[in-house]
Each structure stands twice: as C-alpha cells, then as structure tokens.
Short mmCIF file of C-alpha atoms in Angstrom, two decimals:
data_model
loop_
_atom_site.label_atom_id
_atom_site.label_comp_id
_atom_site.label_asym_id
_atom_site.label_seq_id
_atom_site.Cartn_x
_atom_site.Cartn_y
_atom_site.Cartn_z
CA MET G 1 -50.63 32.95 27.15
CA VAL G 2 -50.67 29.44 25.69
CA SER G 3 -54.15 28.28 24.70
CA GLY G 4 -55.79 25.14 26.07
CA GLY G 5 -55.62 23.54 22.63
CA VAL G 6 -51.83 23.87 22.50
CA TRP G 7 -51.50 22.37 25.99
CA LEU G 8 -53.74 19.50 24.92
CA LEU G 9 -51.55 18.76 21.91
CA VAL G 10 -48.34 19.01 23.94
CA SER G 11 -49.77 16.69 26.61
CA SER G 12 -50.89 14.28 23.90
CA LEU G 13 -47.44 14.22 22.36
CA LEU G 14 -45.71 13.68 25.71
CA LEU G 15 -48.07 10.85 26.59
CA ARG G 16 -47.34 9.13 23.30
CA ILE G 17 -43.61 9.53 23.80
CA GLY G 18 -44.00 7.99 27.24
CA PHE G 19 -45.99 5.03 25.96
CA PHE G 20 -43.56 4.59 23.05
CA THR G 21 -40.51 4.62 25.34
CA PHE G 22 -42.04 2.26 27.88
CA GLY G 23 -43.01 -0.06 25.03
CA ILE G 24 -39.36 -0.40 23.99
CA TYR G 25 -38.46 -1.21 27.61
CA GLN G 26 -41.31 -3.72 27.94
CA ASP G 27 -40.27 -5.53 24.75
CA ALA G 28 -36.73 -5.90 26.08
CA HIS G 29 -37.47 -6.94 29.67
CA MET G 30 -40.97 -8.45 29.99
CA GLN G 31 -42.56 -11.70 28.91
CA VAL G 32 -45.66 -10.05 27.49
CA LYS G 33 -44.45 -7.84 24.63
CA TYR G 34 -45.77 -4.37 23.92
CA THR G 35 -45.29 -4.23 20.15
CA ASP G 36 -48.24 -5.49 18.13
CA ILE G 37 -47.51 -8.73 16.27
CA ASP G 38 -48.90 -7.09 13.12
CA TYR G 39 -46.17 -4.48 13.29
CA TYR G 40 -43.55 -7.15 12.73
CA VAL G 41 -45.54 -8.24 9.67
CA PHE G 42 -45.45 -4.65 8.35
CA HIS G 43 -41.74 -4.40 9.17
CA ASP G 44 -40.84 -7.67 7.47
CA ALA G 45 -42.89 -6.78 4.38
CA ALA G 46 -41.10 -3.43 4.20
CA GLY G 47 -37.82 -5.33 4.34
CA TYR G 48 -38.70 -7.25 1.19
CA VAL G 49 -39.61 -3.97 -0.52
CA PHE G 50 -36.30 -2.47 0.64
CA LYS G 51 -34.57 -5.38 -1.11
CA HIS G 52 -36.66 -4.75 -4.26
CA GLY G 53 -39.00 -7.65 -3.61
CA SER G 54 -42.73 -7.96 -3.01
CA PRO G 55 -44.25 -7.25 0.43
CA PHE G 56 -46.43 -10.30 -0.12
CA MET G 57 -43.35 -12.47 0.24
CA ARG G 58 -44.04 -11.98 3.95
CA ASP G 59 -46.59 -14.58 4.98
CA THR G 60 -49.84 -13.10 6.41
CA TYR G 61 -49.25 -9.64 4.88
CA ARG G 62 -52.82 -8.80 3.79
CA TYR G 63 -52.63 -5.06 3.22
CA THR G 64 -52.00 -2.58 0.45
CA PRO G 65 -48.32 -2.41 -0.56
CA LEU G 66 -48.48 1.32 0.18
CA LEU G 67 -48.31 0.50 3.90
CA SER G 68 -45.09 -1.47 3.47
CA TRP G 69 -43.64 1.35 1.38
CA LEU G 70 -44.25 3.79 4.25
CA LEU G 71 -42.14 1.58 6.54
CA VAL G 72 -39.16 1.16 4.22
CA PRO G 73 -37.23 3.76 6.33
CA ASN G 74 -37.30 1.14 9.12
CA HIS G 75 -34.64 -0.67 7.12
CA TYR G 76 -32.97 2.35 5.54
CA LEU G 77 -32.38 3.81 9.02
CA ALA G 78 -31.83 0.36 10.57
CA TRP G 79 -34.31 1.31 13.32
CA ILE G 80 -37.39 -0.87 13.68
CA HIS G 81 -39.35 1.73 15.65
CA TYR G 82 -39.51 4.40 12.93
CA GLY G 83 -42.91 3.17 11.73
CA LYS G 84 -44.42 3.55 15.20
CA LEU G 85 -43.43 7.22 15.28
CA LEU G 86 -45.00 7.64 11.85
CA PHE G 87 -48.25 6.17 13.13
CA VAL G 88 -48.09 8.50 16.16
CA ILE G 89 -47.76 11.51 13.84
CA PHE G 90 -50.87 10.48 11.90
CA ASP G 91 -52.61 9.90 15.23
CA LEU G 92 -51.84 13.46 16.37
CA ILE G 93 -52.80 15.05 13.05
CA THR G 94 -56.13 13.25 13.26
CA GLY G 95 -56.59 14.88 16.65
CA VAL G 96 -55.87 18.30 15.16
CA ILE G 97 -58.53 17.74 12.48
CA ILE G 98 -61.01 16.72 15.17
CA MET G 99 -60.19 19.92 17.08
CA ARG G 100 -60.82 21.98 13.92
CA GLN G 101 -64.22 20.36 13.46
CA LEU G 102 -65.10 21.03 17.10
CA ALA G 103 -63.95 24.67 16.95
CA GLY G 104 -67.46 26.02 17.48
CA SER G 105 -68.08 23.99 20.64
CA SER G 106 -67.56 25.42 24.12
CA LYS G 107 -66.17 22.02 25.15
CA ALA G 108 -63.91 21.55 22.14
CA ASN G 109 -60.74 20.69 24.07
CA TRP G 110 -62.51 18.32 26.44
CA LEU G 111 -64.17 16.53 23.54
CA ALA G 112 -60.98 16.37 21.50
CA SER G 113 -59.23 14.82 24.51
CA LEU G 114 -61.48 11.78 24.05
CA TRP G 115 -59.20 11.03 21.10
CA LEU G 116 -55.95 12.77 21.98
CA LEU G 117 -55.73 11.55 25.59
CA ASN G 118 -57.50 8.23 25.11
CA PRO G 119 -55.19 5.46 26.41
CA MET G 120 -56.64 2.93 23.97
CA VAL G 121 -55.94 5.22 21.01
CA ILE G 122 -52.43 5.96 22.28
CA THR G 123 -51.70 2.29 22.89
CA ILE G 124 -52.88 1.22 19.45
CA SER G 125 -50.61 3.66 17.58
CA THR G 126 -47.55 3.27 19.83
CA ARG G 127 -47.76 -0.52 19.65
CA GLY G 128 -47.33 -0.20 15.91
CA ASN G 129 -50.84 -0.57 14.55
CA ALA G 130 -51.52 1.32 11.32
CA GLU G 131 -55.15 2.26 12.03
CA SER G 132 -54.10 5.86 12.73
CA ILE G 133 -53.27 6.32 9.03
CA LEU G 134 -56.76 5.27 8.02
CA GLY G 135 -58.31 7.45 10.73
CA PHE G 136 -56.38 10.40 9.34
CA MET G 137 -57.69 9.70 5.83
CA VAL G 138 -61.31 9.42 6.96
CA MET G 139 -61.22 12.59 9.05
CA LEU G 140 -59.47 14.54 6.30
CA THR G 141 -62.17 13.38 3.89
CA LEU G 142 -64.83 14.80 6.22
CA TYR G 143 -62.89 18.04 6.69
CA TRP G 144 -62.63 18.66 2.94
CA LEU G 145 -66.24 17.58 2.43
CA GLN G 146 -67.39 20.11 5.02
CA ASN G 147 -65.43 22.86 3.27
CA GLY G 148 -66.88 22.02 -0.14
CA GLN G 149 -63.58 20.71 -1.58
CA LEU G 150 -65.26 17.78 -3.28
CA VAL G 151 -62.39 16.72 -5.52
CA LEU G 152 -59.93 16.52 -2.63
CA ALA G 153 -62.52 14.82 -0.41
CA GLY G 154 -63.33 12.27 -3.10
CA LEU G 155 -59.69 11.49 -3.85
CA MET G 156 -58.89 10.96 -0.17
CA TYR G 157 -62.01 8.86 0.31
CA GLY G 158 -61.06 6.62 -2.60
CA ILE G 159 -57.52 6.21 -1.26
CA SER G 160 -58.91 5.30 2.18
CA ILE G 161 -60.99 2.51 0.61
CA HIS G 162 -57.90 1.26 -1.19
CA PHE G 163 -55.99 1.33 2.09
CA LYS G 164 -58.67 -0.73 3.86
CA ILE G 165 -61.99 -1.72 2.31
CA TYR G 166 -64.43 -0.94 5.12
CA PRO G 167 -64.81 2.88 4.53
CA VAL G 168 -66.90 1.95 1.48
CA ILE G 169 -69.85 1.71 3.90
CA TYR G 170 -69.75 5.51 4.21
CA SER G 171 -70.62 6.04 0.55
CA LEU G 172 -74.39 6.15 1.07
CA PRO G 173 -74.48 8.65 4.01
CA ILE G 174 -71.89 10.84 2.23
CA SER G 175 -73.95 10.75 -0.98
CA ILE G 176 -77.11 11.66 0.93
CA TYR G 177 -75.34 14.60 2.55
CA THR G 178 -73.90 15.83 -0.77
CA TYR G 179 -77.25 15.53 -2.56
CA ASN G 180 -79.06 17.55 0.10
CA ARG G 181 -76.33 20.18 0.47
CA TYR G 182 -76.34 21.01 -3.23
CA LYS G 183 -79.99 20.22 -3.95
CA GLY G 184 -81.23 22.81 -6.41
CA HIS G 185 -77.66 23.92 -7.20
CA ARG G 186 -76.35 21.39 -9.71
CA TRP G 187 -76.50 18.57 -7.15
CA PHE G 188 -76.10 15.90 -9.82
CA TYR G 189 -72.88 17.49 -11.07
CA LYS G 190 -71.56 17.78 -7.51
CA LEU G 191 -72.43 14.17 -6.71
CA VAL G 192 -70.81 12.90 -9.90
CA LEU G 193 -67.73 15.05 -9.22
CA LEU G 194 -67.35 13.56 -5.74
CA GLY G 195 -67.96 10.02 -6.97
CA ALA G 196 -65.58 10.35 -9.91
CA ALA G 197 -62.82 11.69 -7.66
CA ALA G 198 -63.36 8.80 -5.23
CA LEU G 199 -63.25 6.31 -8.08
CA ILE G 200 -60.03 7.84 -9.39
CA GLY G 201 -58.46 7.64 -5.92
CA LEU G 202 -59.51 4.01 -5.44
CA ALA G 203 -58.95 2.73 -8.97
CA GLY G 204 -55.76 4.73 -9.47
CA CYS G 205 -54.05 3.23 -6.41
CA SER G 206 -55.40 -0.26 -7.07
CA ILE G 207 -54.40 -0.34 -10.74
CA TRP G 208 -50.98 1.02 -9.83
CA MET G 209 -50.46 -1.74 -7.27
CA TYR G 210 -51.81 -4.38 -9.66
CA GLN G 211 -49.39 -3.30 -12.37
CA ILE G 212 -46.50 -3.81 -9.95
CA TYR G 213 -47.60 -6.90 -8.00
CA GLY G 214 -50.25 -8.53 -10.18
CA GLN G 215 -52.69 -11.14 -8.93
CA GLU G 216 -50.99 -11.54 -5.55
CA PHE G 217 -52.02 -7.98 -4.74
CA LEU G 218 -55.69 -8.67 -5.51
CA GLU G 219 -55.61 -11.97 -3.64
CA ASN G 220 -54.01 -10.68 -0.45
CA ALA G 221 -55.30 -7.11 -0.23
CA TYR G 222 -58.90 -7.70 -1.34
CA LEU G 223 -60.10 -11.23 -2.07
CA TYR G 224 -58.67 -12.75 1.10
CA HIS G 225 -61.04 -10.69 3.26
CA LEU G 226 -64.06 -12.36 1.66
CA TYR G 227 -63.18 -15.79 3.02
CA ARG G 228 -60.85 -15.08 5.95
CA THR G 229 -61.27 -17.34 8.98
CA ASP G 230 -59.13 -15.60 11.62
CA HIS G 231 -59.93 -17.00 15.05
CA ARG G 232 -57.17 -15.68 17.29
CA HIS G 233 -57.81 -12.63 19.50
CA ASN G 234 -61.25 -12.29 17.98
CA PHE G 235 -64.14 -10.80 19.97
CA SER G 236 -66.66 -11.70 17.27
CA ILE G 237 -69.70 -13.85 17.91
CA TRP G 238 -68.48 -15.81 14.87
CA ASN G 239 -65.22 -16.67 16.64
CA LEU G 240 -65.89 -20.30 17.55
CA LEU G 241 -67.35 -21.09 14.13
CA LEU G 242 -64.30 -19.61 12.43
CA TYR G 243 -62.05 -21.64 14.72
CA PHE G 244 -63.72 -24.87 13.64
CA ASP G 245 -63.74 -23.75 10.01
CA SER G 246 -59.97 -23.14 10.12
CA ALA G 247 -59.46 -26.85 10.71
CA ARG G 248 -61.88 -28.10 8.05
CA PRO G 249 -61.13 -28.55 4.34
CA GLU G 250 -64.62 -27.29 3.48
CA LYS G 251 -65.82 -24.04 4.99
CA SER G 252 -69.36 -23.93 6.38
CA ALA G 253 -71.99 -22.08 4.42
CA LEU G 254 -72.84 -20.03 7.51
CA SER G 255 -69.39 -18.46 7.73
CA LYS G 256 -69.58 -17.51 4.06
CA ILE G 257 -72.74 -15.44 4.54
CA ALA G 258 -71.67 -13.79 7.80
CA PHE G 259 -71.49 -10.45 5.99
CA VAL G 260 -75.24 -10.45 5.14
CA PRO G 261 -76.64 -9.25 8.53
CA GLN G 262 -73.70 -6.85 8.75
CA LEU G 263 -74.53 -5.40 5.33
CA ILE G 264 -78.24 -5.05 6.11
CA VAL G 265 -77.70 -3.29 9.45
CA THR G 266 -74.98 -0.88 8.27
CA ALA G 267 -76.89 0.08 5.11
CA SER G 268 -80.14 0.62 7.04
CA ILE G 269 -78.48 3.09 9.42
CA SER G 270 -77.95 5.44 6.47
CA ILE G 271 -81.61 6.49 6.77
CA LEU G 272 -80.60 8.52 9.83
CA GLN G 273 -78.68 10.81 7.47
CA TRP G 274 -81.68 11.14 5.15
CA TRP G 275 -83.87 12.29 8.03
CA ASN G 276 -81.32 14.93 8.98
CA PRO G 277 -78.96 15.64 6.04
CA SER G 278 -76.86 18.29 7.81
CA PHE G 279 -73.09 17.93 8.06
CA GLU G 280 -73.34 18.05 11.86
CA ASN G 281 -75.34 14.83 11.72
CA LEU G 282 -72.99 13.06 9.28
CA PRO G 283 -70.19 12.13 11.77
CA CYS G 284 -72.87 10.87 14.18
CA VAL G 285 -74.30 8.57 11.51
CA LEU G 286 -70.83 7.40 10.50
CA PHE G 287 -70.05 6.68 14.17
CA VAL G 288 -73.15 4.51 14.59
CA GLN G 289 -72.67 2.89 11.20
CA THR G 290 -69.06 1.97 12.00
CA PHE G 291 -70.03 0.72 15.44
CA ALA G 292 -72.58 -1.59 13.81
CA PHE G 293 -70.08 -2.74 11.19
CA VAL G 294 -67.50 -3.70 13.83
CA THR G 295 -70.12 -5.34 16.08
CA PHE G 296 -71.43 -7.60 13.31
CA ASN G 297 -68.07 -8.20 11.61
CA LYS G 298 -66.89 -11.81 11.59
CA VAL G 299 -63.46 -10.60 12.73
CA CYS G 300 -63.31 -8.09 15.58
CA THR G 301 -60.09 -7.13 17.36
CA SER G 302 -59.19 -4.21 19.61
CA GLN G 303 -57.72 -2.05 16.84
CA TYR G 304 -61.07 -2.12 15.06
CA PHE G 305 -62.51 -0.01 17.88
CA ILE G 306 -60.38 2.86 16.58
CA TRP G 307 -62.54 2.87 13.47
CA TYR G 308 -65.48 4.31 15.41
CA LEU G 309 -63.59 6.08 18.19
CA ILE G 310 -62.42 8.73 15.69
CA PHE G 311 -66.05 9.89 15.46
CA LEU G 312 -66.78 9.73 19.19
CA PRO G 313 -65.84 13.37 20.04
CA LEU G 314 -68.06 14.65 17.22
CA TYR G 315 -70.88 12.34 18.21
CA ILE G 316 -70.80 13.29 21.90
CA SER G 317 -70.78 16.99 20.99
CA ARG G 318 -74.30 16.49 19.55
CA SER G 319 -75.55 13.72 21.84
CA ASN G 320 -78.40 14.01 24.36
CA ILE G 321 -77.40 10.93 26.37
CA SER G 322 -77.25 11.79 30.08
CA PRO G 323 -73.93 11.46 31.96
CA LEU G 324 -75.34 8.65 34.12
CA LYS G 325 -76.53 6.67 31.12
CA GLY G 326 -73.21 7.33 29.41
CA VAL G 327 -71.37 5.80 32.38
CA ILE G 328 -73.64 2.75 32.27
CA MET G 329 -73.05 2.34 28.54
CA LEU G 330 -69.28 2.63 29.01
CA ALA G 331 -69.46 0.03 31.79
CA VAL G 332 -71.34 -2.42 29.56
CA TRP G 333 -68.76 -1.96 26.80
CA GLY G 334 -65.80 -2.26 29.17
CA ILE G 335 -67.02 -5.12 31.37
CA THR G 336 -68.11 -7.38 28.51
CA GLN G 337 -64.83 -6.66 26.74
CA GLY G 338 -62.88 -7.45 29.92
CA LEU G 339 -64.80 -10.71 30.31
CA TRP G 340 -63.69 -11.79 26.85
CA LEU G 341 -60.09 -10.70 27.45
CA LEU G 342 -60.00 -12.84 30.59
CA GLN G 343 -61.00 -15.91 28.58
CA GLY G 344 -58.51 -14.96 25.86
CA TYR G 345 -55.76 -14.76 28.47
CA ARG G 346 -56.69 -18.16 29.87
CA LEU G 347 -56.58 -19.62 26.37
CA GLU G 348 -53.48 -17.94 24.95
CA PHE G 349 -51.23 -17.63 28.00
CA LEU G 350 -52.40 -20.36 30.38
CA GLY G 351 -53.23 -22.93 27.70
CA GLN G 352 -56.63 -23.74 29.21
CA ASP G 353 -59.40 -25.25 27.11
CA VAL G 354 -62.00 -22.50 27.45
CA PHE G 355 -63.49 -22.50 23.96
CA PHE G 356 -66.82 -23.83 25.20
CA PRO G 357 -68.69 -22.55 27.03
CA ASP G 358 -66.45 -19.81 28.48
CA LEU G 359 -65.12 -18.11 25.35
CA LEU G 360 -68.39 -18.54 23.45
CA ALA G 361 -70.35 -17.06 26.36
CA ALA G 362 -67.94 -14.12 26.59
CA SER G 363 -68.26 -13.46 22.84
CA ALA G 364 -72.05 -13.61 23.12
CA ALA G 365 -72.05 -11.22 26.08
CA PHE G 366 -69.84 -8.75 24.23
CA PHE G 367 -72.00 -9.00 21.10
CA LEU G 368 -75.30 -8.56 22.95
CA GLY G 369 -73.86 -5.69 24.97
CA ASN G 370 -72.78 -3.95 21.78
CA VAL G 371 -76.16 -4.55 20.14
CA TRP G 372 -77.80 -2.86 23.13
CA LEU G 373 -75.35 0.04 22.84
CA LEU G 374 -76.11 0.29 19.13
CA GLY G 375 -79.80 0.61 19.93
CA GLN G 376 -79.08 3.42 22.40
CA PHE G 377 -76.99 5.32 19.85
CA ILE G 378 -79.69 5.03 17.18
CA GLU G 379 -82.39 6.12 19.62
CA ASP G 380 -80.27 9.09 20.67
CA ILE G 381 -79.86 10.30 17.09
CA LYS G 382 -83.56 9.78 16.36
CA ASN G 383 -84.61 11.73 19.45
CA SER G 384 -82.31 14.64 18.60
CA GLN G 385 -83.83 14.98 15.15
CA GLN G 386 -87.43 13.85 15.74
CA PRO G 387 -89.02 17.08 14.41
CA LYS G 388 -87.06 16.70 11.16
CA ILE G 389 -88.03 13.03 10.93
CA ASP G 390 -91.72 13.93 11.31
CA ARG G 391 -91.38 16.55 8.57
CA VAL G 392 -89.69 14.13 6.16
CA LYS G 393 -92.34 11.49 6.80
CA LYS G 394 -95.06 14.02 5.96
CA GLU G 395 -93.25 14.92 2.74
CA LEU G 396 -93.13 11.24 1.81
#
C-alpha cells in the first residue's frame, strides 16, 4: 500500500508539471505572460556565461554568478525552460526535508502540504523564480543542525548567505540554539566550529567569485542592495519614497536608513529563542523573524513571501492559534495584499495615476496588516513557552 507521503509527493509533482505546462501555453497565447521577468534576466546572464563572458554583462543581474552557472544548460540544450524544472526540483526536495522534520507529527502530511500543495509556492518556482534554491539551502541547514552535523550545517548556511544576503539574520537564533544544546559539553568549541564552517562557506564562495569577476561581483551581488531603489511591483511602505528617489540625483536620507527599524525588530525577535532554546522552537523563531524582515524591508515582492512560507508548516505544528483566528489572520494577509495588487494592476496595465493616495494607502494597509500579524505570531510563541520564560526571568 502506498503511503500518504508518497501520494503527497506525486500529487505535488503533477501539480507542478501542470502549472509548468500551462505557463508555456500562457506565454505563447496570452497578453499577460506567466514567466517571471527575472527569469529572463537569469537566462540572459547564463547566456553570457555560456559564451565565456560575465553574467553581469546582463543589465539588472544582481545575483551571485553561481545562479547563472546553474542555468547554463538553458543554452547548451537550447531550451529556455530547463531552469524552471531545476527550480521545481529544489522546490520538491525542500518539501521532502520539511516532511522529514515533521515525521513525529500526527498531521505531518497535512502540514507538509502547506508547502508542497501551496499554489503560491508552486507558481513562484514554475514561473522561474530562484527562491526555491535558497529555501532548499535554509531547510537543509536546519536539518543538519538538528542532527548535530555542525560542519555541514555551517557550510550550507554560509553558502546560503552568499546566494542571498538575508539569511544572515538567522545567525543569532542559531547561535543561541547551539550554545544551549551543547552547554556544559564544549559549547564554545561547537559554536566556533559552526561559525568557522559558515565563514568558510560564505567567504570561500565570495572570494572565488571575486577572483573571477572582480569588483563588478561585489558591486552587483552585495553593495547594490544597500542603496537599491526598486519601486516596481513593490508592496513595501517605502514604495512611494523609493519611486521619488529613483528620479532624483540625490537620494533622501530617509531611504538610506530604512534598514534601521528592520534591523532592530528582526534582532529583537531572537530573544524568543533564548527563552526557549529547543530545536522545536527554532523554526518558529526563524518564521517570525523572516516575516518581520520581509514586512519592514524597503523592497517587498511576492517571491519574498517564500522566505517565510518554508517555515510555516513547522510553525503551525507547534502553534496554539485557533482555527478561527487563523482564518481571520489569513484573510487580513490576503485582502490587504489583494488591495495592493489591484492598485498595481491599475498602474502597470491600465496606466492610471494611482500613486497617491491609492497605492500609498494600499501599501500602508498591507504594512499595518502585517505588523498586526507579526504581533499575533510573537504572542503565540510567548504563550506557548510562558513557563520557560518565567523560569529564565527568575534566573536572570
């Protein structure tokens, strides 16, 4: 008899094949295209690599060269869709890792389906967005960390930061978990081992890329993100300010310090791991931390939601939020997002001037809705570990 887990994986694969196939049809026959515009950037950059050039010859390529290397078979096989299938494979493997981490739960398959059968997740990977690769790296890091394979976990963590900078925010909760797990058993050695492996993974990849591509690698893959002013398809509350900044020779001081509240909030959430340093709590903290990071980020697009959705099955498996409240929270997230998408459609497709007040109001509604959700998530984690919090406070 075939287990429920196998059926879940088969269904997940078939769904992705269906989305992938329909996407090819939509690109060929419909005005609104299915393939993500960023995928063409990846594809073009891979073409330059295929011809022994630099991926940064492609304007707007702001990623590690490793991503363009992965898509070189697009040109070797003369089939543009190869990269999408690669992203789908990483997407499915991430689901398998999630299933392994949920193995002890009586609702493992149902929870894993929140990733494997999630239409947003499926759409992101089949449209050609590379977030599934990063999700795979992050979940594999947690899997190896849980199993005490600190060198492998550290190396993968470092590579994930090289691939996209934001996982660096996980360093404090991961360090807190490692310290408490090995406290009294050479914890300092274990922490240094994990940190050194992460540094080797990050520095090794970065130095390698710098040796090949030089300053243009640093400028496009790292430094650009410090002063980027993307304003298209951007849910962020900073959207309108960035739009004005994009047209000015001098950037406003406010846009330059947009990362400060983001840094304060995401770092502060790490205390939830200190109050309950178990591994079971770690994905919950990372979920909330990532949610906060995306909410306060000065650039926020739909694919960024994948960054925290990878933790959602693990978070829900330990959550005490009632089903009714969960539906209300989902409605707030979905309705405020839909409100913004409506204004984005009016702007991008109908050419209507909706920047103020429509688009600004929609961005504010989405931001405030997400801040409320963030508060609910934090309260949920605190309530589930209140006895441990009281004990820690007494020890302090």
